[in-house]
CSV table of C-alpha atoms and ligand atoms in Angstrom, one decimal:
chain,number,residue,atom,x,y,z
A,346,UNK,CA,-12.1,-21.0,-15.3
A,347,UNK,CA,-14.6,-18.7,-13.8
A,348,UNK,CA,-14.6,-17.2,-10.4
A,349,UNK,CA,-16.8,-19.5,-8.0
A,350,UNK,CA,-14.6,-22.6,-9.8
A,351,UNK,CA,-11.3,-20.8,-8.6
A,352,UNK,CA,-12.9,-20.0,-4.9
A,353,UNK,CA,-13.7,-23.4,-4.7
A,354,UNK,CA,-11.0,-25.4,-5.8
A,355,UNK,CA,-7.7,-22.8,-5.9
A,356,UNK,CA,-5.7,-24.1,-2.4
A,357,UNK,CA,-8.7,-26.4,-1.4
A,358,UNK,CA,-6.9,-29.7,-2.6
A,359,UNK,CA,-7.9,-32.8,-0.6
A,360,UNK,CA,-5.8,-33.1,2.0
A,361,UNK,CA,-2.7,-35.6,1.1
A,362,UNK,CA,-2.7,-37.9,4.0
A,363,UNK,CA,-6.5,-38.4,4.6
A,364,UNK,CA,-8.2,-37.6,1.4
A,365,UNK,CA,-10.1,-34.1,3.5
A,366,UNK,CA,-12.4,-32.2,0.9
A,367,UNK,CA,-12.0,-29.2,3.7
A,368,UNK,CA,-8.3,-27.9,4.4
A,369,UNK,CA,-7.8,-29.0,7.9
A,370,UNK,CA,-6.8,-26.8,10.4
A,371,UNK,CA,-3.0,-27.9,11.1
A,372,UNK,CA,-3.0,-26.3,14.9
A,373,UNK,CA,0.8,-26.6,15.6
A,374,UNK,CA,3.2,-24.8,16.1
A,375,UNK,CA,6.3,-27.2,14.8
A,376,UNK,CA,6.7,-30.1,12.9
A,377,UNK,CA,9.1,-33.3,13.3
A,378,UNK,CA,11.9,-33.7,11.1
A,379,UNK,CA,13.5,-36.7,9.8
A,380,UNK,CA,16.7,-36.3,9.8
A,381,UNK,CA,18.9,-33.4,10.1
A,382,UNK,CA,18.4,-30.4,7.2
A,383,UNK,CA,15.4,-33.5,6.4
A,384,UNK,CA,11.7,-31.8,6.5
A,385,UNK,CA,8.7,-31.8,4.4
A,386,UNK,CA,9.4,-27.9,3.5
A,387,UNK,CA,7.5,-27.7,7.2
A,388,UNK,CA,9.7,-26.3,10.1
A,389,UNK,CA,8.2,-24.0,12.2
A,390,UNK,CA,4.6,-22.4,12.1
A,391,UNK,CA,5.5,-19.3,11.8
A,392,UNK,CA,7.5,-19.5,8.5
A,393,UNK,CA,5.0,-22.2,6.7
A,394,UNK,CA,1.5,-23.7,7.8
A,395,UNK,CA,-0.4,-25.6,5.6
A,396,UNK,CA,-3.8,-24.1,6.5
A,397,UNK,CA,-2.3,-20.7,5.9
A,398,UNK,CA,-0.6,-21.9,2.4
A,399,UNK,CA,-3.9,-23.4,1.2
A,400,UNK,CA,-5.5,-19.7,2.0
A,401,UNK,CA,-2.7,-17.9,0.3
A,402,UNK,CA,-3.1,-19.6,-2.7
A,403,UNK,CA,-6.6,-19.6,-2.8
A,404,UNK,CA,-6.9,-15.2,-2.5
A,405,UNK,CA,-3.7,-15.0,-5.0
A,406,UNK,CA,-5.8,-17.1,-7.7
A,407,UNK,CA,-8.8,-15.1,-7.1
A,408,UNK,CA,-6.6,-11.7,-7.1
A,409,UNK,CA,-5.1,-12.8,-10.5
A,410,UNK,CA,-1.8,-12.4,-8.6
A,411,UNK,CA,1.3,-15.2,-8.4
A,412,UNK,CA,1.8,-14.5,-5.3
A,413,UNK,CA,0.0,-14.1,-1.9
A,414,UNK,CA,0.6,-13.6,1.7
A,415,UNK,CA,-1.9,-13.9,5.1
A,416,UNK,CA,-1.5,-11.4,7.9
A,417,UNK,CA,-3.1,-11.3,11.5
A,418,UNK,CA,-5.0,-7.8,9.9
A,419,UNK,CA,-5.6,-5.9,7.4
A,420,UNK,CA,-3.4,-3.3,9.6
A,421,UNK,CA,-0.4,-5.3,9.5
A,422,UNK,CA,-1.2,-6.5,5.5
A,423,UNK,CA,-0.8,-2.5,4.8
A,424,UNK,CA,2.4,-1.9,7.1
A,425,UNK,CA,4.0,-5.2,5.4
A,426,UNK,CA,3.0,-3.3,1.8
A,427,UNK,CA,5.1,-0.1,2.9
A,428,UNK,CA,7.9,-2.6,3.7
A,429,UNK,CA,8.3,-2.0,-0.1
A,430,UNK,CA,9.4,1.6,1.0
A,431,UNK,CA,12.9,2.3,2.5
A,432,UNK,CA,13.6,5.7,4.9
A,433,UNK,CA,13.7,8.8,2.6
A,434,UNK,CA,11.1,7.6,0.3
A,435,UNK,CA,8.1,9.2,-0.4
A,436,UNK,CA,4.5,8.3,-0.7
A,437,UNK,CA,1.7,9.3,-2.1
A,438,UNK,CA,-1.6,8.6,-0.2
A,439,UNK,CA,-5.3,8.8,-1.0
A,440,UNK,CA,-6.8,11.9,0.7
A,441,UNK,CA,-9.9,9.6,1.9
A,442,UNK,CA,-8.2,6.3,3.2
A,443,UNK,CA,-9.7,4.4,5.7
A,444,UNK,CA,-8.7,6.0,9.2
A,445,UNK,CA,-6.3,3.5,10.6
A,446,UNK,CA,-4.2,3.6,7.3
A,447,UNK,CA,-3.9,7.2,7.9
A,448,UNK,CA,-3.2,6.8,11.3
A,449,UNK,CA,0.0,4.5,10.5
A,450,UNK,CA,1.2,6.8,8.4
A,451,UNK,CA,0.6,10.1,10.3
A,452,UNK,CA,1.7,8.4,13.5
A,453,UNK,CA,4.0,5.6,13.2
A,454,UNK,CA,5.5,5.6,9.4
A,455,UNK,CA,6.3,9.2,9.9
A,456,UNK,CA,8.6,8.5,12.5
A,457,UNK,CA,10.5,5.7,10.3
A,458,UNK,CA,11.2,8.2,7.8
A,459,UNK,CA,8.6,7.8,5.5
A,460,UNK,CA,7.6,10.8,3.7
A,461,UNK,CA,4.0,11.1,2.8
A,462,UNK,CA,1.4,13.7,0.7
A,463,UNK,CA,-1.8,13.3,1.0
A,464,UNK,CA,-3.6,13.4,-3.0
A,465,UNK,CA,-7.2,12.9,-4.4
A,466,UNK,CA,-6.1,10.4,-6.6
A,467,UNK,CA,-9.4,10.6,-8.6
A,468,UNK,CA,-8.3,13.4,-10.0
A,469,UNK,CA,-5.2,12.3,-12.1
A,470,UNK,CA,-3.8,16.3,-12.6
A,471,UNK,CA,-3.6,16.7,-9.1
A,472,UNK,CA,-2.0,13.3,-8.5
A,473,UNK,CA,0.4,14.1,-11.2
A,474,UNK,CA,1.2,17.5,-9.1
A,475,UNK,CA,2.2,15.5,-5.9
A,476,UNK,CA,5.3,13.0,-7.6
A,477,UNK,CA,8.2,14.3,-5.8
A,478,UNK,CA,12.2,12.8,-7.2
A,479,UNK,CA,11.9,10.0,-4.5
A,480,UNK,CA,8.3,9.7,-4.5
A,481,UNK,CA,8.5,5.6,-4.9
A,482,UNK,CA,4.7,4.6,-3.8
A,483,UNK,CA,1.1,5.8,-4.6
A,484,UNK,CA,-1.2,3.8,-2.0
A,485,UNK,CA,-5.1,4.2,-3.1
A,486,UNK,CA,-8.2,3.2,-1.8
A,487,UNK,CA,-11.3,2.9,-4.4
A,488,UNK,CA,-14.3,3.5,-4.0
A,489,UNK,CA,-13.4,5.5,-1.1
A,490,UNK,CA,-14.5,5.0,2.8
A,491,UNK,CA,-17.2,6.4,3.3
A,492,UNK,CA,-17.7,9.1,0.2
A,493,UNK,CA,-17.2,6.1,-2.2
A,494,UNK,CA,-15.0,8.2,-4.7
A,495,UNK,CA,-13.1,5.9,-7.5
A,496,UNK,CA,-10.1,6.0,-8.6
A,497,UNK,CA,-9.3,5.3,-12.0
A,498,UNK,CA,-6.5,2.1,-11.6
A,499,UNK,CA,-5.2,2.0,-14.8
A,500,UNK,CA,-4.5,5.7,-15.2
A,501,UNK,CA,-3.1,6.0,-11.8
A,502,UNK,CA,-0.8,2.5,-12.7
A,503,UNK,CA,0.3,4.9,-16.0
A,504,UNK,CA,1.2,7.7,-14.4
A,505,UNK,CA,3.0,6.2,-11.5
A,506,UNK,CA,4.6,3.3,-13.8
A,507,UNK,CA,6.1,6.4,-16.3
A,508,UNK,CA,6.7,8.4,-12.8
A,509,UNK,CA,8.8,4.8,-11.6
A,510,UNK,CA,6.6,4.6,-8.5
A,511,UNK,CA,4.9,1.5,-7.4
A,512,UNK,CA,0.8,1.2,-6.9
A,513,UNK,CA,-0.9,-0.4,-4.1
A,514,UNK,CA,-4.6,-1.1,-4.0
A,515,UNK,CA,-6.8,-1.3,-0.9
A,516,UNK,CA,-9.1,-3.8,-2.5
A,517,UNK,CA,-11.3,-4.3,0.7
A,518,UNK,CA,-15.0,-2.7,-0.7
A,519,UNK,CA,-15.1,-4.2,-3.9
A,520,UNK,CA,-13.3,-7.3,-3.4
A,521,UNK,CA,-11.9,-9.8,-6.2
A,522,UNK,CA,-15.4,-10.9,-7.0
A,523,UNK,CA,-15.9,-7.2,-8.4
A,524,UNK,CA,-12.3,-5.7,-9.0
A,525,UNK,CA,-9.2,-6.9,-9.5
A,526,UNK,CA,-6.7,-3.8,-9.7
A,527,UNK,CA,-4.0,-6.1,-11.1
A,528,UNK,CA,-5.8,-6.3,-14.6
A,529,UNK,CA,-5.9,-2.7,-14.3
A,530,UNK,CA,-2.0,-2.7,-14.0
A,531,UNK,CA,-1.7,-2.3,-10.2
A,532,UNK,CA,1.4,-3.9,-8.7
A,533,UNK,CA,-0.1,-4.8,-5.0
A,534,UNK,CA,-3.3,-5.5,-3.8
A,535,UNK,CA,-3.7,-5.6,0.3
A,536,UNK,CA,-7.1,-6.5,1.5
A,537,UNK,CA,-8.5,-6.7,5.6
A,538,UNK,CA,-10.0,-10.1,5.2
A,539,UNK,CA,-11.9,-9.1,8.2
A,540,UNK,CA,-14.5,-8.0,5.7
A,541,UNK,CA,-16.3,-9.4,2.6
A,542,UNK,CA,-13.4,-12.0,2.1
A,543,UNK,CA,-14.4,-13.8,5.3
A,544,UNK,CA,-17.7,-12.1,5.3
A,545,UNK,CA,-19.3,-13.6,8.7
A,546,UNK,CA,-17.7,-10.9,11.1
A,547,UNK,CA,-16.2,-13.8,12.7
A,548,UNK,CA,-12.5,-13.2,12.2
A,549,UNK,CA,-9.8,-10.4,12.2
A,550,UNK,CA,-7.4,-10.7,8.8
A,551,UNK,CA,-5.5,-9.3,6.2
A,552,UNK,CA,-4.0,-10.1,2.7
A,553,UNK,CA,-0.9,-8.9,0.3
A,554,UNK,CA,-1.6,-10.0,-3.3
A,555,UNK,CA,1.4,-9.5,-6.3
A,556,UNK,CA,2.7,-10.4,-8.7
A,557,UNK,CA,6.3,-9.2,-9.0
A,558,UNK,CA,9.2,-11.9,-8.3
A,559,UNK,CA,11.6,-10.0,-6.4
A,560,UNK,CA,9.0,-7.6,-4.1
A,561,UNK,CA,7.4,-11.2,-3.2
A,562,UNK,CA,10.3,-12.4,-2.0
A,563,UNK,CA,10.4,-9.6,0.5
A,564,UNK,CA,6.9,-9.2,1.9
A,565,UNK,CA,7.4,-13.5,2.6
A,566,UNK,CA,10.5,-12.4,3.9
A,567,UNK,CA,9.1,-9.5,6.2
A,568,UNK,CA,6.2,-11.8,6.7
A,569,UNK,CA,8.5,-14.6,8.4
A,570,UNK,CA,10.9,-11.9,9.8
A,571,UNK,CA,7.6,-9.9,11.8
A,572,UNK,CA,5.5,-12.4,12.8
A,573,UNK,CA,2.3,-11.1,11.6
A,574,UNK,CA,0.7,-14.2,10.5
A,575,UNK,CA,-2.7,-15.3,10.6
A,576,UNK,CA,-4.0,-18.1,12.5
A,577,UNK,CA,-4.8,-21.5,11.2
A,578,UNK,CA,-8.1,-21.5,12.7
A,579,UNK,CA,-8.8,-17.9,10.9
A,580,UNK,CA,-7.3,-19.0,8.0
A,581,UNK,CA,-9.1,-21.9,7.7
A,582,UNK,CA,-12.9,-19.3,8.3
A,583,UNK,CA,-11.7,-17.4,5.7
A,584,UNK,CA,-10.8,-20.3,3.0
A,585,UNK,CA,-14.8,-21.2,3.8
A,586,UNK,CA,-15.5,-17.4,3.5
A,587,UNK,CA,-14.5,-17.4,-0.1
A,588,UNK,CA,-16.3,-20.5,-1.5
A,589,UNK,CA,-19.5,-18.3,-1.4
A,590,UNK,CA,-18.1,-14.9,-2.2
A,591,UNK,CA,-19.4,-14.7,-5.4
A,592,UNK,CA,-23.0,-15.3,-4.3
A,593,UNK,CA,-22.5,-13.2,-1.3
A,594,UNK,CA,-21.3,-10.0,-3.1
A,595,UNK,CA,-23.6,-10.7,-6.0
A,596,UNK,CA,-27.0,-10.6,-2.5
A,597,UNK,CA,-24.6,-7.3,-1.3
A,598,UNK,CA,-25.0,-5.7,-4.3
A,599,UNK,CA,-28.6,-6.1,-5.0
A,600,UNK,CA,-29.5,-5.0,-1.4
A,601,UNK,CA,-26.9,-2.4,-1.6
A,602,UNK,CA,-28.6,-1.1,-5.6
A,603,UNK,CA,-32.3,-1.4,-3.6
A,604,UNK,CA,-31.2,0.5,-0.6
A,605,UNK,CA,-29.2,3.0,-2.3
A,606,UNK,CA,-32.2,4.0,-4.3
A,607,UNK,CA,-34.6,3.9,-1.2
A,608,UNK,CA,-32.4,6.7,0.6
A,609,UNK,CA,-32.3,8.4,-2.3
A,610,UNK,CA,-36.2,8.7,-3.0
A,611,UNK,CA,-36.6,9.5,1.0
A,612,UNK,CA,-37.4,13.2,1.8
A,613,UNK,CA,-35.2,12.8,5.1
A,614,UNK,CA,-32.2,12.1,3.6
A,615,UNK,CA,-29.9,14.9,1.8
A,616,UNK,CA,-27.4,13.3,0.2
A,617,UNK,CA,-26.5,9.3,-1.1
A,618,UNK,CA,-23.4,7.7,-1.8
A,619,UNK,CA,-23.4,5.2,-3.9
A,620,UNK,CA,-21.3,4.4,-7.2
A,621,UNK,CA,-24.5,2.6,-8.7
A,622,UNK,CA,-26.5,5.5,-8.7
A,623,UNK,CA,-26.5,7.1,-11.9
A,624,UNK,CA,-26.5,10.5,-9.8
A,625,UNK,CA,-23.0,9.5,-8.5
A,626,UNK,CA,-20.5,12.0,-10.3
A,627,UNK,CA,-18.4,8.7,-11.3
A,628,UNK,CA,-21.1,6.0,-12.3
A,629,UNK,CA,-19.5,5.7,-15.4
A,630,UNK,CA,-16.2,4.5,-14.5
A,631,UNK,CA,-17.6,2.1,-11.8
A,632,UNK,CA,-19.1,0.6,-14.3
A,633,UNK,CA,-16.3,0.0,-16.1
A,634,UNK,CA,-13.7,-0.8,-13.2
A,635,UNK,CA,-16.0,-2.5,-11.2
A,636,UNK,CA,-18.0,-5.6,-12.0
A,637,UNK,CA,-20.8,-4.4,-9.2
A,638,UNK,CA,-21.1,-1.9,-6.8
A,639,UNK,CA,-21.2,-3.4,-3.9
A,640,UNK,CA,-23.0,-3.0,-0.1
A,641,UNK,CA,-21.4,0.2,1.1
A,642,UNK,CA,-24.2,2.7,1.4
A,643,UNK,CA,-23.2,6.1,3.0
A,644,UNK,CA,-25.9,9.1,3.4
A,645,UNK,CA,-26.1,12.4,4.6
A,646,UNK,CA,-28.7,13.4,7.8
A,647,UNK,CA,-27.8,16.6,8.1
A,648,UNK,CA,-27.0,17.0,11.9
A,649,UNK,CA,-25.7,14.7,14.9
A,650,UNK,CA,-28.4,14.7,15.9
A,651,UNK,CA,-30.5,13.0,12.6
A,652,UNK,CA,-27.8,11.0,12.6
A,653,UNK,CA,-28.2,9.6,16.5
A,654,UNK,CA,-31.4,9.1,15.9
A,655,UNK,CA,-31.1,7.0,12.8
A,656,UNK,CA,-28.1,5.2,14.7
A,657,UNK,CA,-29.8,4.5,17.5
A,658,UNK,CA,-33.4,3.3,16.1
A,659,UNK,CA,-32.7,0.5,14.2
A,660,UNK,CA,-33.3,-3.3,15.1
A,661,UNK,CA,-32.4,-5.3,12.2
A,662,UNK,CA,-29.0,-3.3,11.3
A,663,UNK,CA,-26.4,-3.6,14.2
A,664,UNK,CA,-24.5,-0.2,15.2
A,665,UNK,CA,-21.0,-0.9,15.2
A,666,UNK,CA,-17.9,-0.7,13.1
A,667,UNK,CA,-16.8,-3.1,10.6
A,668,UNK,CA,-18.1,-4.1,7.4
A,669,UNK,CA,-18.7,-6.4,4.6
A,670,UNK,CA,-20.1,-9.2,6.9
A,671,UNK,CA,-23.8,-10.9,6.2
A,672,UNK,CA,-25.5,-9.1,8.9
A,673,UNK,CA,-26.3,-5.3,7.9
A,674,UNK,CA,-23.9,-2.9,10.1
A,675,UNK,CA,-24.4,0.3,10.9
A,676,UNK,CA,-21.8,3.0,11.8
A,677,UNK,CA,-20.8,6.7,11.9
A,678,UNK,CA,-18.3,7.8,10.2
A,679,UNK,CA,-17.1,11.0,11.9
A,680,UNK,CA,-16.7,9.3,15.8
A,681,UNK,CA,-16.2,5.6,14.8
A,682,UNK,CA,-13.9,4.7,11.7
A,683,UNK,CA,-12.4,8.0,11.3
A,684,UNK,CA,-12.6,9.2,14.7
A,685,UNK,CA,-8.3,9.7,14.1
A,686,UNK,CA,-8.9,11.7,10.9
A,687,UNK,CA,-8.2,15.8,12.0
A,688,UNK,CA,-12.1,17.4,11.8
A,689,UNK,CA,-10.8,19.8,9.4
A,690,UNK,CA,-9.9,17.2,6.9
A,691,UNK,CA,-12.9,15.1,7.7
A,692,UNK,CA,-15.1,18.5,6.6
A,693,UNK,CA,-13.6,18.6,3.4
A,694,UNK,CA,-13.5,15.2,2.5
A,695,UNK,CA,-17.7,15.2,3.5
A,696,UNK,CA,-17.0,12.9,6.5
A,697,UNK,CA,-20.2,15.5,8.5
A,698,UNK,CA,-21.5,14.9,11.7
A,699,UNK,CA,-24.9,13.9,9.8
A,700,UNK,CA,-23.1,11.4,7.7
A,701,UNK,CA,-24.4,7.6,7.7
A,702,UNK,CA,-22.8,4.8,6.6
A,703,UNK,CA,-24.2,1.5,6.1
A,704,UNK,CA,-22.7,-2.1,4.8
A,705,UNK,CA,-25.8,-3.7,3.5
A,706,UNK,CA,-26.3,-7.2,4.6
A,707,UNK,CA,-27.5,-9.9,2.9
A,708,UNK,CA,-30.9,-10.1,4.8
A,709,UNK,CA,-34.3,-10.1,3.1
A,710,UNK,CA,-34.0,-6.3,1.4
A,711,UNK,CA,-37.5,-5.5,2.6
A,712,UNK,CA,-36.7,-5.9,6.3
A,713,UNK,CA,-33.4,-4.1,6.3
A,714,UNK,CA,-36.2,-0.8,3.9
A,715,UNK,CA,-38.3,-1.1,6.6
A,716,UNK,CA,-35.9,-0.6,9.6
A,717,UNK,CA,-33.9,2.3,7.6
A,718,UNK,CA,-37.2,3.8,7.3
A,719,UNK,CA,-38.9,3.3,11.3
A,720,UNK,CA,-35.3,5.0,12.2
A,721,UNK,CA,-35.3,7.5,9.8
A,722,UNK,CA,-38.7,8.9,10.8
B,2170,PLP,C1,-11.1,-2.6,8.0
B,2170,PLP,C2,-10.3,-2.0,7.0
B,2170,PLP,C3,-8.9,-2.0,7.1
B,2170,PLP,C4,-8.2,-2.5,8.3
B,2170,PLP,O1,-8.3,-3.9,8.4
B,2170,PLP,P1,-8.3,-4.7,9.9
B,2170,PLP,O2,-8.6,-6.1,9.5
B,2170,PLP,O3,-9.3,-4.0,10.7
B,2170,PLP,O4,-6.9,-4.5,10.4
B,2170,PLP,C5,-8.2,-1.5,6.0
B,2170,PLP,N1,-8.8,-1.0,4.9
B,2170,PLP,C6,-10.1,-0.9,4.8
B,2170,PLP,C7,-10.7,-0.4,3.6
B,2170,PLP,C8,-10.9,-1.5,5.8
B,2170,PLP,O5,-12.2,-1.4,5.7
């Protein structure tokens, strides 16, 4: 079945006792039993919900995954996924993640006895130099936030398969509609639903696709055990988010192509970052890993203070964080997202002062050209 068939119909069964098209929102927090030990596999919110369940099954389907799990974040989707991990392990993590997946590491998993390296992992020699004996995880983010550098998923899931190291994916950018890392032989996919999944900046989530039996059976397990859960309410906004993800991503990534090649053309600008551009060192493979390339648009300014001005002078884009929502957001890099990442590392990696970042919306593309331009000059 194709893609908008699975995001509508996947989990969205009408409901059993009144015939619902839409999954209700089952807002409690227990459920009667009939008898002692006798339930309808319901017995506390926490552990099952049926608005939740509907949701899970719904993103695994769309993530070509078995199995799929809900959290209250994209933050605590991740942490769940290095629940995979045990004290002494060691991990390998993309040199360019967003900043809060750095920050758990470099602040809070470090302290649990998680080892970590930091790798470009688009560059599969140097990943290959960073396997340690007990290195047990590689954890990748493609394209990258805010360089937009991709990885290649099927030679990272080779190398860290033959190395006996799991793969997670940060799936968030691209989403299912235009990469599915487990067809690439990834073994976990975590997503912040917060973004293109839900896609109206209404709602805070996260998501663990797999498919392995066993490692399932924990992250439910750890899922139950924490308490991270996401809402029915927001489970039931993002079950409505991804009935039109394939439409939405398909608007993103036409505004994102028109955009993309606007900034490029425009004398103010230094520098574009885009994986559609056929100037982008990896065009090539994005093609061929990705099905689009998406709204995330970052560009170069040259100073802080270009970059205020461009920040501050827009009316149709919205300055703030976030992403992958309908309206067109836009942020900086170097004091917002990755305000935690050390300013050393955030030189290196490109993250400047003068660095823009935009997630294209899907408004008309001539009024989002027109503001980009009134705030660039
Ligand atoms: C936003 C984001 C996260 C964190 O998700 P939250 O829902 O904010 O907790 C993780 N990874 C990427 C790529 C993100 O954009």
């Amino acid at each position: 079945m194709g893609f908008s068939t699975v995001a509508i119909h996947a989990g969205n069964e009408p409901d059993p006792t009144t015939g619902a098209v839409a999954v209700p929102i089952y807002q409690t927090s227990t459920y009667a039993q009939e008898g002692l030990g006798k339930h309808k596999g319901f017995e506390y919110a926490r552990t099952q919900n049926p608005t939740r369940a509907a949701l899970e099954r719904n993103i695994a389907a769309l993530e070509s995954a078995k199995f799929g799990f809900a959290f209250a974040s994209g933050m605590s989707a991740i942490d769940t996924s290095l629940k995979l991990v045990k004290a002494g392990d060691h991990v390998i993590l993309g040199d360019n993640t967003y900043g809060g997946t750095f920050r758990l590491f470099n602040r809070i998993l470090r302290d649990y006895g998680i080892e970590f390296d930091l790798a470009d992992t688009s560059d599969i020699v140097n990943l290959e130099r960073a396997f340690k004996p007990n290195t047990k995880m590689v954890f990748v983010e493609t394209p990258t936030n805010p360089i937009m550098t991709i990885t290649d998923l099927k030679a990272v899931s080779d190398l860290a398969h033959a190395n006996g190291a799991k793969v997670v994916c940060d799936n968030t950018f691209m989403s299912p509609y235009f990469q599915r890392p487990i067809e690439h032989g990834v073994d976990i996919v975590v997503h912040s639903t917060t973004k293109y999944l839900n896609g109206h900046s209404d709602s805070v989530g996260g998501f663990v696709a797999l498919n392995d039996e066993k490692d399932a059976e924990w992250i439910g397990f750890v899922q139950n055990g924490i308490g991270a859960i996401l809402s029915p309410f927001d489970s039931f906004l993002v079950l409505r988010g991804t009935k039109t993800l394939a439409i939405r991503m398909d608007a993103h990534d036409r505004n994102g192509r028109v955009v993309a090649n606007f900034l490029a053309e425009h004398p103010r600008v230094q520098k574009v970052y885009y994986p559609g551009l056929t100037s982008h060192p990896q065009h090539e493979l994005a093609k061929r890993q990705q099905g689009g390339f998406g709204g995330m648009v970052s560009f170069e300014t040259g100073s802080l203070e270009n970059a205020r001005k461009v920040l501050e002078g827009v009316r149709v884009c919205t300055l703030g964080e976030s992403l992958g929502g309908v309206e067109s957001l836009i942020s900086h890099p170097a004091t917002m997202t990755h305000a935690s990442v050390p300013e050393e590392t955030r030189n290196k990696l490109g993250i400047t002062d003068g660095l823009v970042r935009i997630s294209v919306g899907i408004e008309d593309v001539e009024d989002i050209i027109a503001d980009i331009d009134q705030a660039l000059s």
